[in-house]
Short mmCIF file of C-alpha atoms in Angstrom, two decimals:
data_model
loop_
_atom_site.label_atom_id
_atom_site.label_comp_id
_atom_site.label_asym_id
_atom_site.label_seq_id
_atom_site.Cartn_x
_atom_site.Cartn_y
_atom_site.Cartn_z
CA MET Q 1 89.39 118.76 144.88
CA SER Q 2 91.05 118.03 141.45
CA GLN Q 3 89.48 115.28 139.52
CA LEU Q 4 92.31 114.88 137.29
CA PHE Q 5 94.67 113.77 139.99
CA GLN Q 6 92.41 111.19 141.60
CA PRO Q 7 93.75 107.51 141.34
CA LEU Q 8 91.71 105.01 139.40
CA VAL Q 9 92.08 101.21 139.33
CA ILE Q 10 90.75 99.01 136.50
CA ASN Q 11 91.12 95.34 136.73
CA GLY Q 12 94.04 95.60 139.10
CA VAL Q 13 95.87 98.35 137.16
CA HIS Q 14 96.48 101.43 139.24
CA PHE Q 15 96.41 104.81 137.26
CA GLU Q 16 97.94 107.62 139.47
CA ASN Q 17 95.84 110.38 137.45
CA ARG Q 18 93.04 110.51 134.91
CA MET Q 19 95.14 111.79 131.83
CA LEU Q 20 96.33 109.30 129.19
CA ARG Q 21 98.61 109.72 126.16
CA SER Q 22 96.43 108.21 123.32
CA SER Q 23 97.59 106.27 120.40
CA VAL Q 24 99.79 108.16 118.04
CA GLY Q 25 101.60 106.67 115.15
CA GLY Q 26 105.00 107.38 113.68
CA ARG Q 27 108.00 105.90 111.89
CA THR Q 28 110.05 105.21 114.94
CA CYS Q 29 110.76 101.34 114.54
CA ASN Q 30 112.85 99.30 112.38
CA TYR Q 31 111.64 98.38 108.92
CA ASP Q 32 110.76 94.84 110.17
CA GLY Q 33 108.50 96.43 112.95
CA THR Q 34 110.89 95.87 116.02
CA VAL Q 35 110.72 98.65 118.39
CA THR Q 36 113.94 100.85 118.91
CA GLU Q 37 115.53 103.28 121.28
CA VAL Q 38 113.89 106.00 119.19
CA TRP Q 39 110.54 104.56 119.83
CA LYS Q 40 111.28 104.19 123.50
CA ASN Q 41 112.72 107.66 123.98
CA PHE Q 42 109.55 109.19 122.16
CA GLU Q 43 107.30 107.45 124.54
CA ARG Q 44 109.38 108.13 127.61
CA ARG Q 45 108.93 111.79 127.13
CA PHE Q 46 105.20 111.44 128.12
CA ALA Q 47 105.88 109.31 131.01
CA GLU Q 48 108.31 111.85 132.37
CA GLY Q 49 105.72 114.50 131.77
CA GLY Q 50 103.45 113.03 134.18
CA VAL Q 51 100.63 111.15 132.26
CA GLY Q 52 98.89 108.36 134.16
CA GLY Q 53 99.31 106.06 131.34
CA ILE Q 54 100.25 105.69 127.69
CA ILE Q 55 98.38 103.84 125.01
CA SER Q 56 100.69 102.90 122.14
CA THR Q 57 100.41 103.34 118.47
CA THR Q 58 98.86 100.36 116.80
CA PHE Q 59 101.04 97.28 116.77
CA HIS Q 60 100.33 95.27 113.69
CA VAL Q 61 99.08 91.61 114.18
CA ASN Q 62 99.61 90.39 110.71
CA GLN Q 63 103.25 89.84 109.50
CA ASP Q 64 102.24 90.68 105.84
CA ARG Q 65 100.59 94.13 106.55
CA LEU Q 66 103.13 96.51 108.13
CA SER Q 67 101.86 99.77 106.99
CA PRO Q 68 103.27 102.37 107.09
CA PRO Q 69 106.90 101.01 107.12
CA GLN Q 70 108.68 101.61 110.41
CA TYR Q 71 105.50 101.16 112.44
CA PRO Q 72 105.68 98.51 115.21
CA SER Q 73 104.62 94.99 114.91
CA ILE Q 74 103.81 92.21 117.39
CA ALA Q 75 103.20 89.49 114.65
CA GLY Q 76 105.80 87.03 115.83
CA PRO Q 77 107.82 85.93 118.91
CA LYS Q 78 110.88 87.90 117.81
CA PHE Q 79 109.18 91.15 118.70
CA VAL Q 80 108.64 90.21 122.42
CA PRO Q 81 112.27 90.82 123.93
CA TYR Q 82 112.54 94.32 122.23
CA LEU Q 83 109.03 95.45 123.50
CA LYS Q 84 109.54 93.94 127.00
CA LYS Q 85 113.10 95.80 127.24
CA TYR Q 86 111.75 99.13 126.19
CA VAL Q 87 108.44 99.12 127.98
CA ALA Q 88 110.41 98.56 131.21
CA ALA Q 89 112.64 101.47 130.22
CA ILE Q 90 109.69 103.82 129.44
CA LYS Q 91 108.19 103.19 132.80
CA ALA Q 92 111.47 103.05 134.89
CA GLY Q 93 111.25 105.87 137.54
CA ASN Q 94 107.79 107.10 136.36
CA ARG Q 95 104.29 106.49 137.74
CA CYS Q 96 103.05 105.70 134.20
CA LYS Q 97 101.29 102.57 133.04
CA TYR Q 98 101.78 101.21 129.50
CA ILE Q 99 99.07 99.72 127.44
CA VAL Q 100 99.76 98.20 123.92
CA GLN Q 101 97.27 98.75 121.28
CA ILE Q 102 96.99 96.16 118.52
CA GLY Q 103 95.10 95.99 115.20
CA ASP Q 104 95.04 94.92 111.54
CA PRO Q 105 94.70 97.63 108.94
CA GLY Q 106 93.10 95.33 106.34
CA TYR Q 107 92.40 97.31 103.10
CA SER Q 108 93.05 100.55 104.69
CA ALA Q 109 96.87 99.66 104.90
CA TYR Q 110 98.37 103.24 104.24
CA SER Q 111 101.54 102.25 102.24
CA SER Q 112 103.92 99.63 101.35
CA LEU Q 113 107.34 99.23 99.89
CA PHE Q 114 105.89 97.44 96.89
CA PRO Q 115 102.16 96.86 95.75
CA ASP Q 116 100.77 93.83 97.58
CA ALA Q 117 97.40 92.21 97.11
CA LEU Q 118 97.33 91.13 100.74
CA ASP Q 119 96.99 94.91 101.67
CA ALA Q 120 93.57 94.96 99.86
CA LYS Q 121 92.02 92.26 102.19
CA SER Q 122 88.73 93.25 103.79
CA SER Q 123 85.39 91.94 104.92
CA SER Q 124 84.02 92.26 101.21
CA GLY Q 125 85.25 93.71 97.99
CA GLY Q 126 84.54 97.23 96.75
CA PHE Q 127 85.85 100.61 96.11
CA ASP Q 128 87.00 103.36 98.43
CA LEU Q 129 88.92 106.32 97.07
CA ALA Q 130 89.63 107.86 100.45
CA PHE Q 131 91.55 105.12 102.31
CA GLY Q 132 93.95 102.37 101.31
CA TYR Q 133 96.21 102.34 98.26
CA ASN Q 134 94.85 99.23 96.35
CA ASN Q 135 92.38 100.00 93.49
CA LEU Q 136 89.73 97.74 94.96
CA ARG Q 137 89.09 95.76 98.32
CA ARG Q 138 89.15 92.05 98.23
CA ARG Q 139 86.88 89.78 100.25
CA MET Q 140 88.71 87.70 102.59
CA SER Q 141 88.21 83.82 102.48
CA LEU Q 142 87.00 81.80 105.44
CA PRO Q 143 90.61 80.55 106.30
CA GLU Q 144 91.89 84.04 106.00
CA ILE Q 145 89.14 85.20 108.53
CA GLU Q 146 90.10 82.34 110.81
CA LYS Q 147 93.73 83.16 110.71
CA ALA Q 148 93.09 86.83 111.43
CA VAL Q 149 91.26 85.83 114.65
CA ARG Q 150 94.32 83.71 115.72
CA ASP Q 151 96.67 86.63 114.81
CA PHE Q 152 94.83 88.86 117.29
CA ALA Q 153 94.97 86.13 120.07
CA ASP Q 154 98.66 85.43 119.47
CA ALA Q 155 99.57 89.02 119.44
CA ALA Q 156 97.53 89.52 122.72
CA ALA Q 157 99.66 86.73 124.30
CA ARG Q 158 102.77 88.47 123.27
CA VAL Q 159 101.74 91.70 124.77
CA ARG Q 160 101.30 89.92 128.04
CA ASP Q 161 104.63 88.26 127.66
CA ALA Q 162 106.25 91.64 127.19
CA CYS Q 163 105.14 92.60 130.60
CA ALA Q 164 102.82 95.59 129.46
CA ASP Q 165 100.17 96.73 132.00
CA GLY Q 166 97.26 96.17 129.48
CA LEU Q 167 96.02 95.55 126.03
CA GLU Q 168 93.78 97.81 123.75
CA ILE Q 169 92.14 96.39 120.56
CA THR Q 170 91.25 98.96 117.88
CA ILE Q 171 87.97 98.53 116.33
CA THR Q 172 88.06 101.97 114.87
CA LYS Q 173 90.09 103.96 112.21
CA GLY Q 174 88.59 101.81 109.44
CA TYR Q 175 90.86 98.95 110.45
CA LEU Q 176 89.90 95.31 109.71
CA ILE Q 177 87.50 94.83 112.78
CA HIS Q 178 85.86 98.01 111.94
CA GLN Q 179 85.43 96.82 108.27
CA PHE Q 180 83.58 93.85 109.46
CA LEU Q 181 81.26 95.92 111.66
CA ASN Q 182 80.52 98.68 109.15
CA PRO Q 183 77.58 97.88 106.86
CA ALA Q 184 79.12 100.16 104.14
CA ILE Q 185 82.13 98.00 103.91
CA ASN Q 186 80.98 94.50 105.02
CA ARG Q 187 78.59 93.36 102.16
CA ARG Q 188 78.82 89.64 102.83
CA ASN Q 189 75.90 87.41 103.10
CA ASP Q 190 77.33 84.47 105.25
CA ARG Q 191 78.08 83.97 108.89
CA TRP Q 192 80.43 86.99 108.87
CA GLY Q 193 77.92 89.63 107.46
CA GLY Q 194 74.39 90.31 106.12
CA ASP Q 195 72.92 91.80 109.20
CA ALA Q 196 74.20 93.46 112.45
CA ASP Q 197 74.45 90.22 114.39
CA ARG Q 198 76.59 88.45 111.75
CA ARG Q 199 78.73 91.65 111.23
CA PHE Q 200 79.55 91.55 114.95
CA GLU Q 201 80.71 87.86 114.81
CA PHE Q 202 84.21 88.60 113.81
CA LEU Q 203 84.81 91.01 116.69
CA ARG Q 204 83.13 88.55 119.05
CA GLN Q 205 85.48 85.83 118.18
CA VAL Q 206 88.48 88.12 118.38
CA ILE Q 207 87.58 89.11 121.94
CA ALA Q 208 86.83 85.54 123.04
CA ALA Q 209 90.14 84.27 121.58
CA VAL Q 210 92.15 87.06 123.11
CA ARG Q 211 90.61 86.62 126.62
CA GLY Q 212 91.35 82.91 126.21
CA ARG Q 213 95.04 83.70 125.77
CA ILE Q 214 95.59 86.56 128.26
CA GLY Q 215 93.12 85.44 131.05
CA ARG Q 216 90.72 87.51 133.02
CA ASP Q 217 93.33 89.20 135.20
CA PHE Q 218 94.95 91.15 132.51
CA LEU Q 219 93.43 94.53 131.56
CA LEU Q 220 91.73 94.56 128.03
CA GLY Q 221 89.92 97.46 126.64
CA ILE Q 222 88.64 98.47 123.06
CA ARG Q 223 88.98 101.59 121.21
CA LEU Q 224 85.72 102.06 119.36
CA SER Q 225 83.93 104.57 117.16
CA GLY Q 226 80.72 105.70 118.82
CA GLU Q 227 79.22 106.36 115.28
CA ASP Q 228 80.81 106.15 111.90
CA LEU Q 229 79.50 109.41 110.19
CA MET Q 230 80.74 108.15 106.87
CA GLY Q 231 79.35 110.97 105.01
CA LYS Q 232 81.11 113.62 107.01
CA PRO Q 233 84.79 113.11 107.21
CA PHE Q 234 85.28 114.82 103.75
CA PRO Q 235 83.88 114.47 100.28
CA LEU Q 236 86.28 111.77 99.17
CA SER Q 237 84.91 109.33 101.94
CA ARG Q 238 81.56 109.43 100.00
CA LEU Q 239 83.22 107.73 97.09
CA ARG Q 240 82.57 104.08 98.39
CA LEU Q 241 80.47 101.62 96.46
CA PRO Q 242 77.88 100.94 97.67
CA TRP Q 243 77.68 104.13 99.72
CA HIS Q 244 76.30 103.89 103.20
CA SER Q 245 76.61 106.15 106.35
CA GLY Q 246 77.84 103.16 108.55
CA ASN Q 247 76.84 102.38 112.04
CA GLY Q 248 75.05 104.93 114.32
CA LEU Q 249 75.22 105.34 118.07
CA PRO Q 250 72.37 102.84 118.94
CA GLN Q 251 74.04 100.06 117.01
CA MET Q 252 77.49 100.84 118.64
CA LEU Q 253 75.92 100.87 122.12
CA ASP Q 254 74.36 97.47 121.33
CA TYR Q 255 77.75 96.04 120.28
CA ALA Q 256 79.37 97.54 123.46
CA ARG Q 257 76.60 96.01 125.52
CA ARG Q 258 77.35 92.68 124.09
CA LEU Q 259 81.03 92.91 125.09
CA LYS Q 260 80.35 94.25 128.78
CA GLN Q 261 81.43 90.82 130.33
CA ASP Q 262 84.52 90.50 128.32
CA VAL Q 263 86.34 93.82 128.19
CA ASP Q 264 87.41 96.19 131.11
CA TYR Q 265 86.98 99.62 129.56
CA LEU Q 266 85.69 101.51 126.42
CA HIS Q 267 87.88 104.16 124.61
CA VAL Q 268 85.43 106.28 122.71
CA VAL Q 269 86.14 108.24 119.53
CA ALA Q 270 84.00 108.70 116.27
CA GLY Q 271 84.15 108.59 112.61
CA TYR Q 272 85.34 105.95 110.09
CA GLY Q 273 88.93 105.91 108.78
CA PHE Q 274 92.07 107.84 109.62
CA PRO Q 275 92.20 110.76 109.60
CA ASN Q 276 88.61 112.00 110.08
CA PRO Q 277 87.55 115.22 111.75
CA ARG Q 278 85.92 113.62 114.76
CA ASP Q 279 89.10 111.53 115.51
CA VAL Q 280 91.33 114.43 115.15
CA PRO Q 281 89.29 117.60 115.30
CA GLY Q 282 91.00 120.69 113.83
CA ARG Q 283 92.06 121.86 110.51
CA PHE Q 284 92.52 119.52 107.49
CA PRO Q 285 96.26 119.24 106.81
CA PHE Q 286 96.07 119.65 103.05
CA ASP Q 287 99.76 120.03 102.34
CA GLU Q 288 100.81 117.11 104.60
CA VAL Q 289 98.22 114.76 103.05
CA LYS Q 290 99.34 115.80 99.63
CA LEU Q 291 102.92 114.98 100.63
CA PHE Q 292 101.72 111.56 101.79
CA PHE Q 293 99.64 110.81 98.61
CA ASN Q 294 102.68 111.73 96.53
CA SER Q 295 104.86 109.39 98.41
CA ILE Q 296 102.68 106.32 97.60
CA ARG Q 297 101.39 107.35 94.25
CA HIS Q 298 103.62 104.55 92.50
CA LEU Q 299 101.54 101.80 94.16
CA SER Q 300 98.38 101.76 92.15
CA LEU Q 301 96.23 103.56 89.67
CA LYS Q 302 93.96 104.87 92.45
CA ALA Q 303 96.92 106.13 94.48
CA SER Q 304 98.28 107.95 91.26
CA PHE Q 305 94.92 109.49 90.58
CA ARG Q 306 94.43 110.62 94.16
CA ALA Q 307 97.83 112.36 94.04
CA THR Q 308 97.17 113.98 90.78
CA CYS Q 309 93.90 115.45 92.08
CA PHE Q 310 95.67 116.73 95.10
CA ASN Q 311 98.48 118.40 92.98
CA PHE Q 312 96.59 119.85 90.01
CA PHE Q 313 93.19 120.55 91.64
CA SER Q 314 94.34 122.02 94.92
CA PRO Q 315 92.71 125.40 94.55
CA VAL Q 316 89.37 123.50 94.52
CA LEU Q 317 90.09 120.73 96.86
CA ARG Q 318 91.75 122.69 99.66
CA PRO Q 319 88.78 124.68 100.63
CA LEU Q 320 86.36 121.75 99.89
CA LEU Q 321 88.07 119.40 102.20
CA GLY Q 322 88.87 122.12 104.72
CA ALA Q 323 85.22 123.12 105.07
CA ALA Q 324 84.30 119.86 106.82
CA TRP Q 325 87.12 120.23 109.45
CA ARG Q 326 86.99 122.34 112.53
CA TYR Q 327 88.21 122.20 116.06
CA GLU Q 328 85.91 121.54 118.96
CA GLU Q 329 87.38 120.86 122.35
CA GLY Q 330 86.23 117.44 123.77
CA VAL Q 331 84.23 116.84 120.56
CA ASN Q 332 83.43 113.27 121.50
CA LEU Q 333 82.69 113.77 125.17
CA GLU Q 334 78.90 113.54 124.70
CA LEU Q 335 79.43 110.24 123.01
CA ALA Q 336 81.53 108.99 125.86
CA ARG Q 337 78.82 110.07 128.20
CA GLN Q 338 76.32 107.77 126.47
CA PHE Q 339 78.56 104.88 126.65
CA LYS Q 340 79.32 105.52 130.37
CA ALA Q 341 75.52 105.94 131.28
CA GLN Q 342 74.37 103.14 129.22
CA ILE Q 343 77.09 100.28 129.29
CA GLY Q 344 78.50 101.13 132.81
CA LEU Q 345 82.05 100.16 132.05
CA PRO Q 346 85.03 102.57 132.64
CA VAL Q 347 85.17 105.02 129.83
CA ILE Q 348 88.06 106.94 128.14
CA ALA Q 349 87.01 110.16 126.42
CA ASN Q 350 89.16 111.28 123.40
CA GLY Q 351 88.81 114.19 121.04
CA GLY Q 352 90.89 117.45 121.21
CA PHE Q 353 91.11 117.86 125.00
CA GLN Q 354 93.65 120.45 126.22
CA GLY Q 355 92.24 122.89 128.81
CA ARG Q 356 91.93 122.01 132.40
CA LYS Q 357 88.34 123.14 132.92
CA LEU Q 358 86.58 120.94 130.43
CA MET Q 359 88.65 117.86 131.48
CA GLU Q 360 87.77 118.48 135.28
CA GLU Q 361 84.10 118.97 134.50
CA ALA Q 362 83.89 115.91 132.09
CA LEU Q 363 85.33 113.79 135.10
CA ALA Q 364 83.25 115.31 137.72
CA SER Q 365 80.00 115.10 135.89
CA GLY Q 366 80.56 111.29 135.35
CA GLY Q 367 80.85 111.78 131.57
CA CYS Q 368 84.00 109.66 131.44
CA ASP Q 369 86.55 108.12 133.79
CA LEU Q 370 89.74 109.01 132.02
CA ILE Q 371 90.77 111.42 129.36
CA SER Q 372 93.29 110.61 126.55
CA MET Q 373 95.08 113.23 124.43
CA ALA Q 374 97.94 113.04 121.69
CA ARG Q 375 98.54 116.23 119.89
CA SER Q 376 98.10 118.45 122.95
CA LEU Q 377 100.74 116.44 124.58
CA ILE Q 378 103.16 116.39 121.60
CA ALA Q 379 102.93 120.21 121.81
CA ASN Q 380 103.28 120.11 125.57
CA PRO Q 381 104.63 116.85 126.97
CA GLN Q 382 104.86 118.44 130.44
CA LEU Q 383 101.07 119.45 130.53
CA PRO Q 384 100.01 116.86 133.20
CA ARG Q 385 103.06 117.98 135.47
CA GLN Q 386 102.09 121.58 134.98
CA TYR Q 387 98.42 120.96 135.89
CA GLU Q 388 99.58 118.95 139.00
CA THR Q 389 102.00 121.39 140.32
CA GLU Q 390 100.13 124.61 139.53
CA PRO Q 391 96.52 124.00 140.73
CA ASP Q 392 95.29 127.32 139.21
CA ARG Q 393 96.63 126.72 135.79
CA LYS Q 394 93.99 126.58 133.22
CA TRP Q 395 96.04 126.05 130.05
CA PRO Q 396 99.47 125.00 129.01
CA ASP Q 397 101.91 127.78 128.04
CA ASN Q 398 102.23 127.10 124.35
CA LEU Q 399 98.80 125.89 123.09
CA CYS Q 400 98.42 123.32 120.34
CA ASN Q 401 96.16 124.88 117.71
CA HIS Q 402 95.30 121.48 116.22
CA CYS Q 403 96.59 122.13 112.81
CA ASN Q 404 97.03 118.49 112.41
CA ARG Q 405 100.27 118.84 110.47
CA CYS Q 406 101.66 116.29 112.91
CA VAL Q 407 98.82 113.99 111.88
CA GLY Q 408 99.33 114.41 108.29
CA ARG Q 409 103.08 113.69 108.51
CA THR Q 410 103.02 110.41 110.62
CA GLY Q 411 103.51 108.17 107.49
CA THR Q 412 106.34 110.32 105.85
CA SER Q 413 108.22 112.24 108.61
CA PRO Q 414 109.74 112.11 112.09
CA LEU Q 415 107.11 112.57 114.87
CA GLY Q 416 106.86 116.09 116.28
CA CYS Q 417 105.04 119.34 116.04
CA TYR Q 418 105.18 121.00 112.58
CA ASN Q 419 103.25 124.21 113.41
CA LEU Q 420 105.88 126.74 112.76
CA ALA Q 421 103.71 129.39 114.53
CA ARG Q 422 104.42 127.75 117.82
CA PHE Q 423 108.13 128.26 117.30
CA LYS Q 424 107.61 131.97 116.45
CA GLY Q 425 108.67 131.40 112.79
CA ASN Q 426 111.96 129.87 113.96
CA GLN Q 427 112.27 126.70 111.69
CA ARG Q 428 115.64 125.78 113.16
CA GLU Q 429 114.15 125.67 116.65
CA MET Q 430 111.20 123.57 115.29
CA LEU Q 431 113.67 121.21 113.90
CA ARG Q 432 115.65 120.97 116.96
CA GLN Q 433 112.55 119.83 118.98
CA ILE Q 434 111.52 117.45 116.29
CA MET Q 435 114.95 115.67 116.34
CA GLU Q 436 115.01 115.65 120.09
CA TRP Q 437 111.84 113.60 120.18
CA ASN Q 438 113.45 111.29 117.65
CA ARG Q 439 116.90 110.47 119.03
CA PRO Q 440 118.60 107.25 120.13
CA ASP Q 441 120.12 106.90 123.57
CA PRO Q 442 123.07 109.21 124.04
CA VAL Q 443 126.61 107.63 124.11
CA ALA Q 444 129.39 108.52 126.44
CA SER Q 445 131.31 110.77 124.04
CA GLU Q 446 128.27 113.17 123.70
CA ALA Q 447 129.10 116.51 125.29
CA ALA Q 448 125.44 117.40 125.66
CA PRO Q 449 123.41 114.15 125.85
CA HIS Q 450 119.95 115.69 125.52
CA ALA Q 451 120.76 118.23 122.76
CA LEU Q 452 121.83 118.15 119.17
CA GLY Q 453 124.49 120.38 117.94
CA ALA Q 454 124.18 122.37 114.61
CA ALA Q 455 126.04 119.85 112.66
CA ALA Q 456 123.95 117.07 113.95
CA ILE Q 457 120.84 118.97 113.13
CA LYS Q 458 122.09 119.64 109.65
CA ARG Q 459 122.78 115.99 109.08
CA ALA Q 460 119.37 114.89 110.55
CA SER Q 461 117.43 117.48 108.28
CA GLY Q 462 119.07 116.09 105.23
CA SER Q 463 118.01 112.69 105.93
CA ALA Q 464 114.57 113.23 107.41
CA GLY Q 465 112.73 112.76 104.24
#
């Protein structure tokens, strides 16, 4: 019997199968962070493809840190009606549940229309060449920390008001909560840092405040890094002052154990910062990262230096950075297995899943309860439906090769697959599919509501950058 299509109930939320679309970012919203028809239609493709649930991209909880532009926000009441309307439309006629992920990037804010010192806020000051655009991190004051806790709680209440099925808090990706947990970033020596217990205080207060606003009957999960591995993402990540490898598995298990009574599931990944090779295993998207660094080089001296390095030293940097990245299907499964065995909460495993065999084995062995994917589903949005209707199918028709070009372009380009090889070298067909992912609702005058004509493609390609 297939394990993939066994239902599962977590805190009253009924998942029809064990495959989820995991968080994937993209510029699909208005510049103020309100969700749009484009955002809704992108998400709905996965619901129609048969996933049991969708976990949204990270909705920002702080109104001053909207990064990158056109990512969604839930930092005020005005965002609720739009989210409520489009979540209902995503789910309409589908068996899919919708979970909204929230977070605050802190100093790892990717970009901004203008330089902003608020984008440098973190648990403590310091330097990080790999992530963020400000030259230095800036230590948050006590009132700023208290406000950040309230921001999470207020955002959580809005998610419930929008009639989502659940809430996920990201404490990974090098975002603000992750910065407080991580000893390489958190160098404070007060109640918010100095040892493992005090570094945990910010997360503890966020979870308590969120539960106080959404109640016990609303699904709450956390996406956490099972181990930080800060020396491994790529050499740039070593350029942090002071350098430290971050939290290991024993410490993260301890943190998860402390939250067991307050959260409903754990979504397990690995690594610090985004992107990193354990969060998105595959090839390092050098050209796409260079494109992004060039797009923000005006924001700071650090951003300019980083872009200059990628432009002028690419013969050296390309192989150096690429050497640390490789693809391994289910790369974080063993971490997920540890959390499942030692914590006992339902666990979502993430990390390069695509083939049916490994997913079935992971579920059957008790290594996890659900499996989340993003890139594999961008390549094949009908993957769950194919596995459901064809029990002998082992792989989707046109495999994702985890080139990570889609990952590298999330801050600069429309969401979609940018691997030209999957389209047999036909760039027009690749563009057609990208624009199909990123369209508004059709109007009555459209002769072909689900396709773009050649003229529309030409216009779209001219404005995509």
